[in-house]
CSV table of C-alpha atoms in Angstrom, one decimal:
chain,number,residue,atom,x,y,z
P,28,ASN,CA,10.1,-12.9,28.1
P,29,ALA,CA,10.4,-11.8,24.9
P,30,GLY,CA,6.9,-9.7,24.1
P,31,VAL,CA,6.6,-9.8,20.5
P,32,THR,CA,8.9,-11.4,17.9
P,33,GLN,CA,7.8,-11.0,14.4
P,34,THR,CA,9.9,-13.4,11.4
P,35,PRO,CA,10.8,-12.3,8.1
P,36,LYS,CA,13.6,-9.3,9.8
P,37,PHE,CA,13.3,-8.5,6.0
P,38,ARG,CA,12.5,-9.2,2.7
P,39,VAL,CA,12.4,-8.9,-1.1
P,40,LEU,CA,9.4,-10.5,-3.4
P,41,LYS,CA,7.7,-10.4,-6.8
P,42,THR,CA,5.0,-8.7,-7.9
P,43,GLY,CA,3.5,-12.0,-7.1
P,44,GLN,CA,4.6,-14.5,-4.8
P,45,SER,CA,3.0,-14.6,-2.3
P,46,MET,CA,4.4,-14.9,1.7
P,47,THR,CA,3.8,-15.1,5.0
P,48,LEU,CA,4.3,-12.9,8.4
P,49,LEU,CA,4.4,-15.0,11.6
P,50,CYS,CA,4.0,-12.6,14.8
P,51,ALA,CA,4.5,-14.1,18.3
P,52,GLN,CA,3.3,-12.5,22.5
P,53,ASP,CA,4.5,-13.9,25.2
P,54,MET,CA,2.3,-12.1,27.3
P,55,ASN,CA,-0.8,-14.2,26.7
P,56,HIS,CA,-2.7,-10.6,25.2
P,57,GLU,CA,-6.4,-10.8,24.1
P,58,TYR,CA,-5.5,-8.4,21.0
P,59,MET,CA,-3.1,-8.5,18.3
P,60,TYR,CA,-2.5,-6.4,15.4
P,61,TRP,CA,-1.3,-5.3,11.4
P,62,TYR,CA,0.4,-2.5,10.7
P,63,ARG,CA,2.5,-1.6,7.7
P,64,GLN,CA,4.6,2.4,8.2
P,65,ASP,CA,4.4,3.9,5.4
P,66,PRO,CA,6.9,7.9,5.0
P,67,GLY,CA,5.0,10.7,5.9
P,68,MET,CA,1.3,8.6,6.6
P,69,GLY,CA,2.4,7.2,10.3
P,70,LEU,CA,1.3,3.6,11.2
P,71,ARG,CA,-2.1,2.2,9.3
P,72,LEU,CA,-4.3,-0.4,11.0
P,73,ILE,CA,-4.3,-3.7,8.0
P,74,HIS,CA,-5.9,-6.1,10.6
P,75,TYR,CA,-6.2,-7.0,14.0
P,76,SER,CA,-7.7,-10.3,16.2
P,77,VAL,CA,-10.0,-9.4,19.5
P,78,GLY,CA,-9.0,-13.5,20.6
P,79,GLU,CA,-8.2,-16.8,19.8
P,80,GLY,CA,-9.8,-17.4,16.0
P,81,THR,CA,-11.3,-14.4,15.2
P,82,THR,CA,-10.2,-11.0,12.9
P,83,ALA,CA,-12.1,-8.2,11.5
P,84,LYS,CA,-10.7,-6.0,9.1
P,85,GLY,CA,-8.9,-2.5,10.1
P,86,GLU,CA,-8.5,1.1,7.3
P,87,VAL,CA,-5.9,-0.8,4.4
P,88,PRO,CA,-7.4,-4.5,4.6
P,89,ASP,CA,-7.8,-4.8,0.5
P,90,GLY,CA,-4.8,-7.2,-0.5
P,91,TYR,CA,-3.7,-8.6,3.4
P,92,ASN,CA,-5.2,-11.8,5.0
P,93,VAL,CA,-4.7,-12.9,8.2
P,94,SER,CA,-5.2,-15.5,10.9
P,95,ARG,CA,-5.6,-16.4,14.9
P,96,LEU,CA,-5.3,-19.8,15.4
P,97,LYS,CA,-3.6,-19.7,18.3
P,98,LYS,CA,-3.6,-17.1,21.5
P,99,GLN,CA,-0.2,-16.4,20.4
P,100,ASN,CA,0.3,-15.9,16.9
P,101,PHE,CA,-1.0,-13.4,14.4
P,102,LEU,CA,-0.6,-14.4,10.4
P,103,LEU,CA,-0.3,-11.7,8.2
P,104,GLY,CA,0.0,-13.0,4.7
P,105,LEU,CA,-0.2,-11.4,0.9
P,106,GLU,CA,-1.5,-13.6,-1.7
P,107,SER,CA,-0.1,-11.8,-4.6
P,108,ALA,CA,2.3,-9.1,-2.9
P,109,ALA,CA,1.4,-6.1,-5.3
P,110,PRO,CA,4.8,-2.9,-5.7
P,111,SER,CA,3.1,-0.9,-3.3
P,112,GLN,CA,3.4,-3.2,-0.3
P,113,THR,CA,6.3,-2.4,0.3
P,114,SER,CA,6.7,-1.4,3.7
P,115,VAL,CA,7.8,-2.1,7.2
P,116,TYR,CA,4.8,-4.4,8.5
P,117,PHE,CA,4.3,-3.7,12.1
P,118,CYS,CA,2.6,-5.9,14.3
P,119,ALA,CA,1.3,-5.0,18.4
P,120,SER,CA,-0.6,-6.5,21.4
P,121,SER,CA,-2.3,-5.3,23.5
P,122,GLN,CA,-4.7,-6.7,26.6
P,123,PRO,CA,-7.8,-4.5,27.8
P,124,GLN,CA,-6.6,-3.5,31.7
P,125,GLY,CA,-9.4,-0.6,31.7
P,126,ALA,CA,-8.3,2.4,30.9
P,127,VAL,CA,-4.7,1.9,30.3
P,128,GLU,CA,-4.7,0.4,26.3
P,129,THR,CA,-1.2,0.0,26.1
P,130,GLN,CA,-0.1,-1.6,22.6
P,131,TYR,CA,3.3,-3.5,22.8
P,132,PHE,CA,4.9,-3.7,19.7
P,133,GLY,CA,7.2,-5.8,17.3
P,134,PRO,CA,10.6,-4.6,15.6
P,135,GLY,CA,9.0,-4.9,12.3
P,136,THR,CA,9.2,-6.5,9.0
P,137,ARG,CA,10.6,-5.0,6.5
P,138,LEU,CA,9.2,-5.8,3.2
P,139,LEU,CA,10.2,-4.3,-0.1
P,140,VAL,CA,8.5,-5.4,-3.4
P,141,LEU,CA,10.1,-5.5,-7.1
E,30,GLN,CA,-13.6,11.9,11.4
E,31,GLN,CA,-11.6,9.5,11.6
E,32,GLN,CA,-7.9,11.9,11.0
E,33,VAL,CA,-6.2,12.4,14.0
E,34,LYS,CA,-3.2,15.3,12.7
E,35,GLN,CA,-0.4,15.4,13.3
E,36,SER,CA,2.3,19.1,13.4
E,37,PRO,CA,5.3,19.6,13.0
E,38,GLN,CA,6.7,16.6,10.3
E,39,SER,CA,10.1,17.6,11.8
E,40,LEU,CA,11.7,19.4,14.4
E,41,ILE,CA,15.4,21.0,15.0
E,42,VAL,CA,15.5,21.7,18.5
E,43,GLN,CA,18.7,22.3,20.9
E,44,LYS,CA,19.5,20.1,23.8
E,45,GLY,CA,18.0,21.9,26.7
E,46,GLY,CA,15.3,23.3,24.9
E,47,ILE,CA,11.1,22.5,24.8
E,48,PRO,CA,9.9,21.0,21.5
E,49,ILE,CA,5.8,21.6,21.5
E,50,ILE,CA,3.8,19.1,18.8
E,51,ASN,CA,0.2,19.1,18.2
E,52,CYS,CA,-2.2,16.7,17.5
E,53,ALA,CA,-5.9,17.5,16.8
E,54,TYR,CA,-8.7,14.8,15.6
E,55,GLU,CA,-12.5,15.6,15.1
E,56,ASN,CA,-14.3,12.6,16.4
E,57,THR,CA,-15.3,13.9,19.4
E,58,ALA,CA,-16.3,10.2,21.1
E,59,PHE,CA,-12.0,9.0,20.9
E,60,ASP,CA,-11.2,9.2,25.0
E,61,TYR,CA,-8.2,7.6,24.6
E,62,PHE,CA,-4.7,9.1,23.7
E,63,PRO,CA,-1.6,8.0,23.8
E,64,TRP,CA,2.1,9.7,22.3
E,65,TYR,CA,5.2,6.6,21.1
E,66,GLN,CA,8.0,7.0,20.4
E,67,GLN,CA,9.8,5.5,17.8
E,68,PHE,CA,14.0,5.3,17.5
E,69,PRO,CA,15.3,4.0,13.7
E,70,GLY,CA,15.1,0.2,13.4
E,71,LYS,CA,12.7,-0.3,15.9
E,72,GLY,CA,8.7,-0.6,17.4
E,73,PRO,CA,6.9,2.3,18.1
E,74,ALA,CA,6.9,2.0,22.2
E,75,LEU,CA,4.0,4.1,24.6
E,76,LEU,CA,5.5,7.0,25.9
E,77,ILE,CA,3.0,8.9,27.9
E,78,ALA,CA,-1.7,8.3,27.1
E,79,ILE,CA,-4.6,11.3,28.5
E,80,ARG,CA,-8.1,10.5,29.1
E,81,PRO,CA,-10.2,13.9,28.9
E,82,ASP,CA,-10.7,14.1,32.3
E,83,VAL,CA,-8.0,15.1,33.0
E,84,SER,CA,-5.9,18.5,30.9
E,85,GLU,CA,-2.1,18.1,31.9
E,86,LYS,CA,-0.4,15.0,32.6
E,87,LYS,CA,3.3,14.4,33.6
E,88,GLU,CA,5.2,11.5,33.8
E,89,GLY,CA,9.3,13.1,34.3
E,90,ARG,CA,10.3,15.2,31.4
E,91,PHE,CA,6.9,14.2,28.9
E,92,THR,CA,3.7,16.5,29.3
E,93,ILE,CA,0.3,16.3,27.8
E,94,SER,CA,-1.7,19.2,27.5
E,95,PHE,CA,-5.9,18.5,26.8
E,96,ASN,CA,-7.4,20.6,25.3
E,97,LYS,CA,-11.2,19.0,25.3
E,98,SER,CA,-12.9,22.4,23.5
E,99,ALA,CA,-10.3,22.8,21.3
E,100,LYS,CA,-10.0,19.0,20.3
E,101,GLN,CA,-6.4,19.4,20.4
E,102,PHE,CA,-4.0,18.0,22.2
E,103,SER,CA,0.4,18.1,22.1
E,104,LEU,CA,3.6,16.7,23.6
E,105,HIS,CA,6.1,18.6,25.7
E,106,ILE,CA,9.5,17.8,26.4
E,107,MET,CA,10.9,19.2,28.9
E,108,ASP,CA,14.9,19.6,28.7
E,109,SER,CA,15.5,17.8,25.1
E,110,GLN,CA,18.3,16.2,25.4
E,111,PRO,CA,20.2,13.9,22.5
E,112,GLY,CA,19.1,10.3,23.1
E,113,ASP,CA,15.3,12.0,22.9
E,114,SER,CA,16.0,11.7,18.6
E,115,ALA,CA,13.8,9.9,17.8
E,116,THR,CA,9.8,9.7,15.1
E,117,TYR,CA,6.7,10.8,17.8
E,118,PHE,CA,3.6,9.4,16.9
E,119,CYS,CA,0.1,10.7,18.7
E,120,ALA,CA,-3.1,8.9,18.9
E,121,ALA,CA,-6.3,8.7,20.0
E,122,SER,CA,-9.0,5.4,20.4
E,123,GLY,CA,-12.7,5.0,21.9
E,124,GLY,CA,-15.9,5.8,20.1
E,125,THR,CA,-17.5,3.0,18.9
E,126,SER,CA,-14.6,1.7,17.2
E,127,GLY,CA,-13.1,1.0,20.5
E,128,THR,CA,-10.4,2.3,23.0
E,129,TYR,CA,-8.6,-0.7,21.2
E,130,LYS,CA,-8.2,1.1,17.8
E,131,TYR,CA,-5.8,3.5,17.2
E,132,ILE,CA,-6.4,6.6,14.9
E,133,PHE,CA,-2.3,6.9,14.5
E,134,GLY,CA,-0.9,10.8,13.3
E,135,THR,CA,1.5,10.8,10.5
E,136,GLY,CA,4.0,11.6,13.0
E,137,THR,CA,6.9,14.2,13.6
E,138,ARG,CA,10.9,13.3,13.0
E,139,LEU,CA,12.4,15.4,15.9
E,140,LYS,CA,16.0,15.7,16.7
E,141,VAL,CA,17.6,17.0,19.4
E,142,LEU,CA,21.4,18.4,18.4
E,143,ALA,CA,24.3,18.6,20.8
């Protein structure tokens, strides 16, 4: 039971390049999320999904796209990377259970855009 | 109105001390308040959470105090240990955004000296 895994762990891009970050969870969770973490700004929600085939915008969606074709996977795409997208990206998943809403986070992907 | 303000940014205490981290929110519709702990190079993990129907919740050495009228909540770590050195994030969710969408505070970096 690996929980939430993220690929790759680290990547360097040049401005204008594209890439896809992959998140996978083996807990059969309905909900999945992509966050970015920047110093002094906490975690900010980029996009999220409440089920297979659904996606929705979070706080900071500009410059990113997502897809959830399979329940266990949530992909984050950068079509044309910019230096402002240098950050640590975290994927998380959760399962609605009434009073408890634990989000389980992956280990993160560190992205540097030059 | 969607912000969660967290203080202090950083905190240094001696082993055995009781660090206190404070958070304040504005949206009275928020009804779930988790705290996450993050070690360097790792993803955040749920530490403890509270709902506004109680004023205090304890789990081991960790206690959340909640003041609904002041719209504030805080994390207390009893008998702190060097292993508690980490970054702590408060969060809030609920209302029209749904319980599953968190608004995170900006984080507090805690160092416990041996």
